[in-house]
Amino acid sequence: MKKSAALFCALCAIVSTQKIKAQDVKSTSKFYVKVTGSYYFSVFPGQFPKVGSYEPHDERLVFNPATGASTTVSEKVLTGSYGAGGRGGLSFGWNLNQYIAVEASFNYYRSKKNLMTREETTLINTSQTVGKVESHGYVDAIDFAPGVVISPGFKKVNPYVRFGMVVPLWGNLKIETDASRSGTANVGGQTVLTQLTVHRNEKVKPNITLGFQGAVGVAFPIAKKLDIIVEAEYRNIPVRSKEKEVTSYDETVALRNPTTGAVISTQHRGLDDLSTAERHTKYVTTLDQSSNTPVGQQGAEVSYKDDNKPANDLKSYINIGGLGANIGLRWRF
């Protein structure tokens, strides 16, 4: 009887041990979903790319109508990064064990607007503006970020590190430009005022690239299956331009009576009036004699070697990485 009782106890102990082991494995092999919101700050700012023929400068000029010459009175290089902005993410993870998890994130990012170029011309000895060009740019992007998460496996407050790659799935640099210019012209033997205004939107498409992500975070359990996540993350995603397209264009030239200011006539050009070279640009590493580059300009209309083919310009580089603060919720299943 005693032997039977001892054998029964031994079997119970073995079953209990196996059950505990199974529970341990189950508790360390859970699927989770994480939702985060972030704001990133730019680090390592660099010089912005050119906008058409305009350098990334903030320049002030004065125009002398007597000589027809414009003189620069101040000039500043514009620097910054497209790494500053907001990001929202949805992550799926799997705990391989108590200490290591694999994670896959999908993120939408939009940078803040950056001043890319500005050129303002005033009439000499006055504050009257006779010409101005100003462009702002921002980035929209969606990326996929696979990574590995390592933690000490604490049951309460659990710190961790996360690192991996960033693979951009879609994204564009969008540039908005407004320009104006005032002057005079001789029409039918009479001097009239001219006023040119241009609004243009451009979209720069990138080449395929890879980036790096690394984060330090802490998980705070607030319910049985729910954690609050707080992270500091660094991302480095260099992007080079592939091609550019003008997506909207509005140009108006108004001729005005110099005495009354009344409009005599107007001319208009829209998106469909642009040549293929004005509307499309392909970026290259080297410009040479065979490149389709500008050969002349009349008003805002630019002529190229071949107006029926996309223009060529030098590749530019931007970085959409930065240092960010993430906060979110993680549901464990």
mmCIF file of C-alpha atoms in Angstrom:
data_model
loop_
_atom_site.group_PDB
_atom_site.id
_atom_site.type_symbol
_atom_site.label_atom_id
_atom_site.label_comp_id
_atom_site.label_asym_id
_atom_site.label_seq_id
_atom_site.Cartn_x
_atom_site.Cartn_y
_atom_site.Cartn_z
ATOM 1 C CA MET A 1 0.000 0.000 0.000
ATOM 2 C CA LYS A 2 2.810 2.327 0.919
ATOM 3 C CA LYS A 3 4.594 1.427 -2.317
ATOM 4 C CA SER A 4 1.420 2.215 -4.303
ATOM 5 C CA ALA A 5 1.034 5.553 -2.565
ATOM 6 C CA ALA A 6 4.680 6.387 -3.177
ATOM 7 C CA LEU A 7 4.361 5.435 -6.855
ATOM 8 C CA PHE A 8 1.197 7.559 -7.172
ATOM 9 C CA CYS A 9 2.977 10.539 -5.613
ATOM 10 C CA ALA A 10 5.922 10.093 -7.957
ATOM 11 C CA LEU A 11 3.609 10.049 -11.000
ATOM 12 C CA CYS A 12 1.831 13.158 -9.757
ATOM 13 C CA ALA A 13 5.175 14.900 -9.319
ATOM 14 C CA ILE A 14 6.243 13.986 -12.862
ATOM 15 C CA VAL A 15 2.917 15.182 -14.337
ATOM 16 C CA SER A 16 3.081 18.400 -12.326
ATOM 17 C CA THR A 17 6.673 19.027 -13.443
ATOM 18 C CA GLN A 18 5.767 18.508 -17.098
ATOM 19 C CA LYS A 19 2.736 20.805 -16.709
ATOM 20 C CA ILE A 20 4.871 23.548 -15.152
ATOM 21 C CA LYS A 21 7.423 23.215 -17.952
ATOM 22 C CA ALA A 22 4.683 23.456 -20.566
ATOM 23 C CA GLN A 23 3.285 26.544 -18.870
ATOM 24 C CA ASP A 24 6.755 28.118 -18.771
ATOM 25 C CA VAL A 25 7.261 27.500 -22.466
ATOM 26 C CA LYS A 26 3.825 28.904 -23.229
ATOM 27 C CA SER A 27 4.410 31.992 -21.086
ATOM 28 C CA THR A 28 7.651 32.807 -22.896
ATOM 29 C CA SER A 29 6.345 32.157 -26.436
ATOM 30 C CA LYS A 30 3.574 34.687 -26.788
ATOM 31 C CA PHE A 31 2.526 36.712 -29.769
ATOM 32 C CA TYR A 32 2.069 40.447 -29.245
ATOM 33 C CA VAL A 33 0.852 43.499 -31.120
ATOM 34 C CA LYS A 34 2.222 46.975 -30.490
ATOM 35 C CA VAL A 35 0.888 50.383 -31.521
ATOM 36 C CA THR A 36 3.179 53.410 -31.166
ATOM 37 C CA GLY A 37 3.262 57.117 -31.852
ATOM 38 C CA SER A 38 6.539 59.007 -32.125
ATOM 39 C CA TYR A 39 8.203 62.314 -32.752
ATOM 40 C CA TYR A 40 11.708 62.479 -34.170
ATOM 41 C CA PHE A 41 14.320 65.201 -33.995
ATOM 42 C CA SER A 42 16.884 65.718 -36.741
ATOM 43 C CA VAL A 43 20.499 64.887 -36.030
ATOM 44 C CA PHE A 44 23.588 65.500 -38.161
ATOM 45 C CA PRO A 45 21.929 68.154 -40.390
ATOM 46 C CA GLY A 46 23.347 68.637 -43.871
ATOM 47 C CA GLN A 47 22.894 70.960 -46.814
ATOM 48 C CA PHE A 48 19.567 70.589 -48.619
ATOM 49 C CA PRO A 49 19.506 69.599 -52.319
ATOM 50 C CA LYS A 50 18.968 72.184 -55.044
ATOM 51 C CA VAL A 51 15.477 73.096 -56.211
ATOM 52 C CA GLY A 52 15.853 73.243 -59.976
ATOM 53 C CA SER A 53 18.510 75.848 -60.682
ATOM 54 C CA TYR A 54 18.228 77.399 -57.209
ATOM 55 C CA GLU A 55 20.857 76.588 -54.627
ATOM 56 C CA PRO A 56 19.815 75.788 -51.022
ATOM 57 C CA HIS A 57 20.477 79.392 -49.977
ATOM 58 C CA ASP A 58 18.550 82.146 -48.261
ATOM 59 C CA GLU A 59 19.640 85.115 -50.380
ATOM 60 C CA ARG A 60 18.752 88.812 -50.384
ATOM 61 C CA LEU A 61 19.453 90.946 -53.467
ATOM 62 C CA VAL A 62 18.871 94.534 -54.579
ATOM 63 C CA PHE A 63 17.972 95.503 -58.143
ATOM 64 C CA ASN A 64 19.195 98.693 -59.798
ATOM 65 C CA PRO A 65 16.802 99.628 -62.673
ATOM 66 C CA ALA A 66 19.314 102.135 -64.049
ATOM 67 C CA THR A 67 21.924 99.445 -64.738
ATOM 68 C CA GLY A 68 19.709 96.351 -64.808
ATOM 69 C CA ALA A 69 22.056 94.660 -62.344
ATOM 70 C CA SER A 70 21.182 92.685 -59.209
ATOM 71 C CA THR A 71 23.594 92.685 -56.268
ATOM 72 C CA THR A 72 23.658 90.196 -53.390
ATOM 73 C CA VAL A 73 23.532 91.893 -49.993
ATOM 74 C CA SER A 74 23.278 88.760 -47.808
ATOM 75 C CA GLU A 75 23.403 85.014 -48.325
ATOM 76 C CA LYS A 76 23.083 82.036 -45.980
ATOM 77 C CA VAL A 77 23.365 78.307 -46.698
ATOM 78 C CA LEU A 78 20.237 76.379 -45.689
ATOM 79 C CA THR A 79 20.946 73.189 -43.739
ATOM 80 C CA GLY A 80 18.781 70.692 -41.925
ATOM 81 C CA SER A 81 17.357 67.193 -42.163
ATOM 82 C CA TYR A 82 14.146 65.455 -43.088
ATOM 83 C CA GLY A 83 14.524 63.343 -39.959
ATOM 84 C CA ALA A 84 12.342 65.660 -37.858
ATOM 85 C CA GLY A 85 8.673 64.738 -37.876
ATOM 86 C CA GLY A 86 5.936 62.443 -36.620
ATOM 87 C CA ARG A 87 5.618 58.689 -37.038
ATOM 88 C CA GLY A 88 2.927 56.105 -36.307
ATOM 89 C CA GLY A 89 3.640 52.389 -36.223
ATOM 90 C CA LEU A 90 2.011 48.966 -35.976
ATOM 91 C CA SER A 91 4.266 46.096 -34.838
ATOM 92 C CA PHE A 92 3.850 42.327 -34.634
ATOM 93 C CA GLY A 93 6.157 40.337 -32.393
ATOM 94 C CA TRP A 94 6.871 36.816 -31.200
ATOM 95 C CA ASN A 95 8.761 35.908 -28.044
ATOM 96 C CA LEU A 96 11.179 33.097 -28.925
ATOM 97 C CA ASN A 97 11.887 32.690 -25.225
ATOM 98 C CA GLN A 98 11.899 34.764 -22.047
ATOM 99 C CA TYR A 99 14.765 36.937 -23.270
ATOM 100 C CA ILE A 100 14.576 37.229 -27.074
ATOM 101 C CA ALA A 101 11.780 38.269 -29.428
ATOM 102 C CA VAL A 102 11.555 38.984 -33.131
ATOM 103 C CA GLU A 103 9.501 41.929 -34.321
ATOM 104 C CA ALA A 104 8.196 43.322 -37.609
ATOM 105 C CA SER A 105 6.933 46.905 -37.790
ATOM 106 C CA PHE A 106 5.111 48.915 -40.411
ATOM 107 C CA ASN A 107 5.422 52.670 -39.992
ATOM 108 C CA TYR A 108 4.071 55.819 -41.611
ATOM 109 C CA TYR A 109 6.282 58.896 -41.367
ATOM 110 C CA ARG A 110 5.806 62.531 -42.318
ATOM 111 C CA SER A 111 8.544 65.075 -41.790
ATOM 112 C CA LYS A 112 8.076 68.703 -40.914
ATOM 113 C CA LYS A 113 8.322 71.236 -43.751
ATOM 114 C CA ASN A 114 11.792 72.600 -44.414
ATOM 115 C CA LEU A 115 12.765 75.808 -46.161
ATOM 116 C CA MET A 116 14.861 74.574 -49.097
ATOM 117 C CA THR A 117 15.574 77.810 -50.943
ATOM 118 C CA ARG A 118 14.624 81.481 -50.788
ATOM 119 C CA GLU A 119 15.695 84.350 -52.996
ATOM 120 C CA GLU A 120 14.202 87.809 -52.506
ATOM 121 C CA THR A 121 15.025 90.875 -54.619
ATOM 122 C CA THR A 122 14.095 94.411 -53.604
ATOM 123 C CA LEU A 123 14.346 97.666 -55.537
ATOM 124 C CA ILE A 124 17.498 99.577 -54.608
ATOM 125 C CA ASN A 125 17.080 102.054 -51.738
ATOM 126 C CA THR A 126 13.507 100.807 -51.094
ATOM 127 C CA SER A 127 11.754 97.908 -49.366
ATOM 128 C CA GLN A 128 9.672 97.148 -52.473
ATOM 129 C CA THR A 129 9.936 93.488 -53.481
ATOM 130 C CA VAL A 130 10.335 92.997 -57.230
ATOM 131 C CA GLY A 131 11.123 89.277 -57.214
ATOM 132 C CA LYS A 132 10.871 86.317 -54.865
ATOM 133 C CA VAL A 133 11.309 82.549 -55.016
ATOM 134 C CA GLU A 134 10.602 80.334 -51.995
ATOM 135 C CA SER A 135 10.455 76.537 -51.746
ATOM 136 C CA HIS A 136 9.512 74.214 -48.907
ATOM 137 C CA GLY A 137 9.858 70.438 -48.852
ATOM 138 C CA TYR A 138 8.657 67.543 -46.738
ATOM 139 C CA VAL A 139 8.801 63.740 -46.838
ATOM 140 C CA ASP A 140 5.958 61.190 -46.773
ATOM 141 C CA ALA A 141 7.092 57.582 -46.307
ATOM 142 C CA ILE A 142 6.005 54.071 -45.324
ATOM 143 C CA ASP A 143 8.643 51.592 -44.160
ATOM 144 C CA PHE A 144 9.025 48.005 -42.967
ATOM 145 C CA ALA A 145 11.347 47.509 -39.993
ATOM 146 C CA PRO A 146 12.284 43.943 -38.962
ATOM 147 C CA GLY A 147 14.224 43.668 -35.720
ATOM 148 C CA VAL A 148 15.329 41.666 -32.688
ATOM 149 C CA VAL A 149 14.336 42.557 -29.118
ATOM 150 C CA ILE A 150 16.516 41.475 -26.162
ATOM 151 C CA SER A 151 15.475 41.892 -22.513
ATOM 152 C CA PRO A 152 16.293 40.435 -19.074
ATOM 153 C CA GLY A 153 12.762 39.032 -18.951
ATOM 154 C CA PHE A 154 11.579 40.814 -15.804
ATOM 155 C CA LYS A 155 7.884 40.269 -14.996
ATOM 156 C CA LYS A 156 7.243 43.838 -13.885
ATOM 157 C CA VAL A 157 9.219 46.796 -15.272
ATOM 158 C CA ASN A 158 11.195 45.234 -18.125
ATOM 159 C CA PRO A 159 13.932 47.187 -19.968
ATOM 160 C CA TYR A 160 15.022 46.046 -23.421
ATOM 161 C CA VAL A 161 17.060 46.884 -26.488
ATOM 162 C CA ARG A 162 15.861 46.587 -30.062
ATOM 163 C CA PHE A 163 17.880 46.716 -33.270
ATOM 164 C CA GLY A 164 17.386 45.857 -36.919
ATOM 165 C CA MET A 165 16.943 47.157 -40.451
ATOM 166 C CA VAL A 166 14.619 49.699 -42.074
ATOM 167 C CA VAL A 167 13.306 48.961 -45.570
ATOM 168 C CA PRO A 168 11.411 51.880 -47.187
ATOM 169 C CA LEU A 169 8.358 50.556 -49.031
ATOM 170 C CA TRP A 170 7.041 53.853 -50.411
ATOM 171 C CA GLY A 171 7.942 57.500 -50.089
ATOM 172 C CA ASN A 172 8.413 60.842 -51.789
ATOM 173 C CA LEU A 173 10.047 64.189 -51.192
ATOM 174 C CA LYS A 174 7.374 66.771 -52.011
ATOM 175 C CA ILE A 175 8.449 70.317 -52.872
ATOM 176 C CA GLU A 176 6.152 73.346 -53.023
ATOM 177 C CA THR A 177 7.457 76.462 -54.762
ATOM 178 C CA ASP A 178 5.981 79.963 -55.043
ATOM 179 C CA ALA A 179 7.619 82.610 -57.201
ATOM 180 C CA SER A 180 6.794 86.152 -58.297
ATOM 181 C CA ARG A 181 8.509 88.841 -60.320
ATOM 182 C CA SER A 182 7.569 92.401 -61.252
ATOM 183 C CA GLY A 183 9.036 94.528 -64.029
ATOM 184 C CA THR A 184 8.299 96.512 -67.155
ATOM 185 C CA ALA A 185 7.978 95.670 -70.826
ATOM 186 C CA ASN A 186 7.522 97.533 -74.095
ATOM 187 C CA VAL A 187 4.254 96.543 -75.767
ATOM 188 C CA GLY A 188 3.251 98.335 -78.962
ATOM 189 C CA GLY A 189 5.582 101.216 -78.172
ATOM 190 C CA GLN A 190 4.134 101.678 -74.689
ATOM 191 C CA THR A 191 5.745 100.786 -71.379
ATOM 192 C CA VAL A 192 3.566 98.469 -69.271
ATOM 193 C CA LEU A 193 4.018 96.768 -65.927
ATOM 194 C CA THR A 194 4.519 92.986 -65.927
ATOM 195 C CA GLN A 195 3.689 90.694 -63.052
ATOM 196 C CA LEU A 196 4.647 86.995 -63.107
ATOM 197 C CA THR A 197 3.369 84.536 -60.477
ATOM 198 C CA VAL A 198 4.139 80.801 -60.362
ATOM 199 C CA HIS A 199 2.987 78.028 -58.033
ATOM 200 C CA ARG A 200 4.535 74.580 -58.569
ATOM 201 C CA ASN A 201 4.409 71.228 -56.774
ATOM 202 C CA GLU A 202 7.030 68.565 -57.409
ATOM 203 C CA LYS A 203 7.449 64.974 -56.286
ATOM 204 C CA VAL A 204 10.917 63.411 -56.030
ATOM 205 C CA LYS A 205 10.945 59.600 -56.077
ATOM 206 C CA PRO A 206 13.816 57.763 -54.333
ATOM 207 C CA ASN A 207 15.995 54.800 -55.231
ATOM 208 C CA ILE A 208 15.673 51.574 -53.228
ATOM 209 C CA THR A 209 17.680 51.828 -50.017
ATOM 210 C CA LEU A 210 18.254 50.219 -46.606
ATOM 211 C CA GLY A 211 18.495 51.864 -43.211
ATOM 212 C CA PHE A 212 19.322 50.999 -39.618
ATOM 213 C CA GLN A 213 17.249 51.231 -36.443
ATOM 214 C CA GLY A 214 18.227 50.895 -32.783
ATOM 215 C CA ALA A 215 16.197 51.558 -29.640
ATOM 216 C CA VAL A 216 16.336 51.384 -25.852
ATOM 217 C CA GLY A 217 12.960 50.948 -24.160
ATOM 218 C CA VAL A 218 11.052 49.993 -21.046
ATOM 219 C CA ALA A 219 7.787 48.039 -20.799
ATOM 220 C CA PHE A 220 5.447 48.850 -17.903
ATOM 221 C CA PRO A 221 2.629 46.303 -17.328
ATOM 222 C CA ILE A 222 -0.680 48.021 -16.586
ATOM 223 C CA ALA A 223 -2.974 44.997 -16.953
ATOM 224 C CA LYS A 224 -2.715 41.229 -17.308
ATOM 225 C CA LYS A 225 -2.175 41.373 -21.069
ATOM 226 C CA LEU A 226 -1.347 45.046 -21.607
ATOM 227 C CA ASP A 227 1.903 47.049 -21.346
ATOM 228 C CA ILE A 228 2.852 50.669 -21.854
ATOM 229 C CA ILE A 229 5.986 51.037 -24.001
ATOM 230 C CA VAL A 230 8.407 53.981 -23.780
ATOM 231 C CA GLU A 231 11.400 54.095 -26.136
ATOM 232 C CA ALA A 232 14.276 56.245 -27.311
ATOM 233 C CA GLU A 233 15.082 55.290 -30.914
ATOM 234 C CA TYR A 234 17.686 56.265 -33.478
ATOM 235 C CA ARG A 235 17.158 55.726 -37.205
ATOM 236 C CA ASN A 236 19.548 56.288 -40.093
ATOM 237 C CA ILE A 237 17.980 56.106 -43.557
ATOM 238 C CA PRO A 238 20.007 57.718 -46.377
ATOM 239 C CA VAL A 239 17.986 58.259 -49.557
ATOM 240 C CA ARG A 240 19.131 59.313 -53.015
ATOM 241 C CA SER A 241 16.915 60.749 -55.721
ATOM 242 C CA LYS A 242 15.816 58.713 -58.742
ATOM 243 C CA GLU A 243 13.402 60.894 -60.700
ATOM 244 C CA LYS A 244 11.196 63.947 -60.290
ATOM 245 C CA GLU A 245 7.792 64.914 -61.626
ATOM 246 C CA VAL A 246 5.967 68.248 -61.564
ATOM 247 C CA THR A 247 2.512 67.302 -60.233
ATOM 248 C CA SER A 248 0.799 70.717 -60.398
ATOM 249 C CA TYR A 249 1.702 73.977 -62.082
ATOM 250 C CA ASP A 250 0.077 77.390 -62.370
ATOM 251 C CA GLU A 251 1.779 80.330 -64.097
ATOM 252 C CA THR A 252 0.185 83.695 -64.812
ATOM 253 C CA VAL A 253 1.702 86.721 -66.540
ATOM 254 C CA ALA A 254 -0.339 89.920 -66.186
ATOM 255 C CA LEU A 255 0.290 93.146 -68.115
ATOM 256 C CA ARG A 256 -0.898 96.250 -66.247
ATOM 257 C CA ASN A 257 -1.386 99.908 -67.065
ATOM 258 C CA PRO A 258 1.482 101.733 -65.304
ATOM 259 C CA THR A 259 -0.782 104.649 -64.383
ATOM 260 C CA THR A 260 -3.961 102.961 -63.188
ATOM 261 C CA GLY A 261 -2.719 99.458 -62.457
ATOM 262 C CA ALA A 262 -5.585 97.999 -64.468
ATOM 263 C CA VAL A 263 -4.950 94.601 -66.103
ATOM 264 C CA ILE A 264 -4.480 94.944 -69.861
ATOM 265 C CA SER A 265 -4.063 91.234 -70.639
ATOM 266 C CA THR A 266 -3.053 87.936 -69.025
ATOM 267 C CA GLN A 267 -1.276 84.821 -70.209
ATOM 268 C CA HIS A 268 -1.526 81.478 -68.443
ATOM 269 C CA ARG A 269 0.372 78.200 -68.488
ATOM 270 C CA GLY A 270 -0.805 75.070 -66.679
ATOM 271 C CA LEU A 271 0.533 71.584 -66.137
ATOM 272 C CA ASP A 272 -0.477 70.360 -69.598
ATOM 273 C CA ASP A 273 1.404 73.263 -71.213
ATOM 274 C CA LEU A 274 4.766 72.139 -69.845
ATOM 275 C CA SER A 275 7.162 70.281 -72.098
ATOM 276 C CA THR A 276 8.247 66.751 -71.164
ATOM 277 C CA ALA A 277 11.631 68.119 -70.077
ATOM 278 C CA GLU A 278 10.030 70.741 -67.838
ATOM 279 C CA ARG A 279 7.697 68.202 -66.263
ATOM 280 C CA HIS A 280 9.993 65.171 -65.803
ATOM 281 C CA THR A 281 13.575 64.860 -64.536
ATOM 282 C CA LYS A 282 15.832 61.829 -64.338
ATOM 283 C CA TYR A 283 18.758 62.077 -61.927
ATOM 284 C CA VAL A 284 22.235 60.943 -62.936
ATOM 285 C CA THR A 285 25.612 60.769 -61.230
ATOM 286 C CA THR A 286 27.379 62.701 -64.010
ATOM 287 C CA LEU A 287 26.260 65.426 -66.418
ATOM 288 C CA ASP A 288 28.029 65.472 -69.775
ATOM 289 C CA GLN A 289 27.484 66.643 -73.344
ATOM 290 C CA SER A 290 24.834 63.982 -73.948
ATOM 291 C CA SER A 291 22.753 65.022 -70.911
ATOM 292 C CA ASN A 292 19.462 66.795 -71.542
ATOM 293 C CA THR A 293 20.186 70.095 -69.819
ATOM 294 C CA PRO A 294 18.721 73.639 -70.184
ATOM 295 C CA VAL A 295 19.822 75.781 -73.131
ATOM 296 C CA GLY A 296 17.690 78.895 -72.558
ATOM 297 C CA GLN A 297 14.872 80.517 -70.622
ATOM 298 C CA GLN A 298 12.173 83.045 -71.439
ATOM 299 C CA GLY A 299 10.175 84.140 -68.424
ATOM 300 C CA ALA A 300 9.441 80.975 -66.468
ATOM 301 C CA GLU A 301 9.603 78.752 -69.555
ATOM 302 C CA VAL A 302 12.833 76.737 -69.795
ATOM 303 C CA SER A 303 14.114 75.262 -73.067
ATOM 304 C CA TYR A 304 16.207 72.082 -73.150
ATOM 305 C CA LYS A 305 18.362 70.334 -75.719
ATOM 306 C CA ASP A 306 15.391 68.047 -76.343
ATOM 307 C CA ASP A 307 12.104 69.321 -74.925
ATOM 308 C CA ASN A 308 10.416 65.988 -75.700
ATOM 309 C CA LYS A 309 12.605 63.920 -73.367
ATOM 310 C CA PRO A 310 12.998 64.047 -69.567
ATOM 311 C CA ALA A 311 15.594 66.495 -68.329
ATOM 312 C CA ASN A 312 18.750 65.352 -66.523
ATOM 313 C CA ASP A 313 20.089 66.644 -63.230
ATOM 314 C CA LEU A 314 22.623 65.492 -60.651
ATOM 315 C CA LYS A 315 21.509 63.046 -57.966
ATOM 316 C CA SER A 316 20.846 64.511 -54.541
ATOM 317 C CA TYR A 317 20.893 62.871 -51.140
ATOM 318 C CA ILE A 318 18.763 63.350 -48.024
ATOM 319 C CA ASN A 319 18.500 61.539 -44.694
ATOM 320 C CA ILE A 320 15.103 60.796 -43.157
ATOM 321 C CA GLY A 321 16.530 59.297 -39.980
ATOM 322 C CA GLY A 322 16.682 60.946 -36.586
ATOM 323 C CA LEU A 323 16.490 60.541 -32.829
ATOM 324 C CA GLY A 324 12.961 59.901 -31.626
ATOM 325 C CA ALA A 325 10.814 59.354 -28.562
ATOM 326 C CA ASN A 326 8.226 56.567 -28.895
ATOM 327 C CA ILE A 327 5.279 55.782 -26.652
ATOM 328 C CA GLY A 328 2.700 53.073 -27.224
ATOM 329 C CA LEU A 329 0.674 50.106 -26.050
ATOM 330 C CA ARG A 330 1.553 46.420 -26.344
ATOM 331 C CA TRP A 331 -1.077 43.667 -26.182
ATOM 332 C CA ARG A 332 0.166 40.152 -25.321
ATOM 333 C CA PHE A 333 -1.754 37.105 -26.520
#
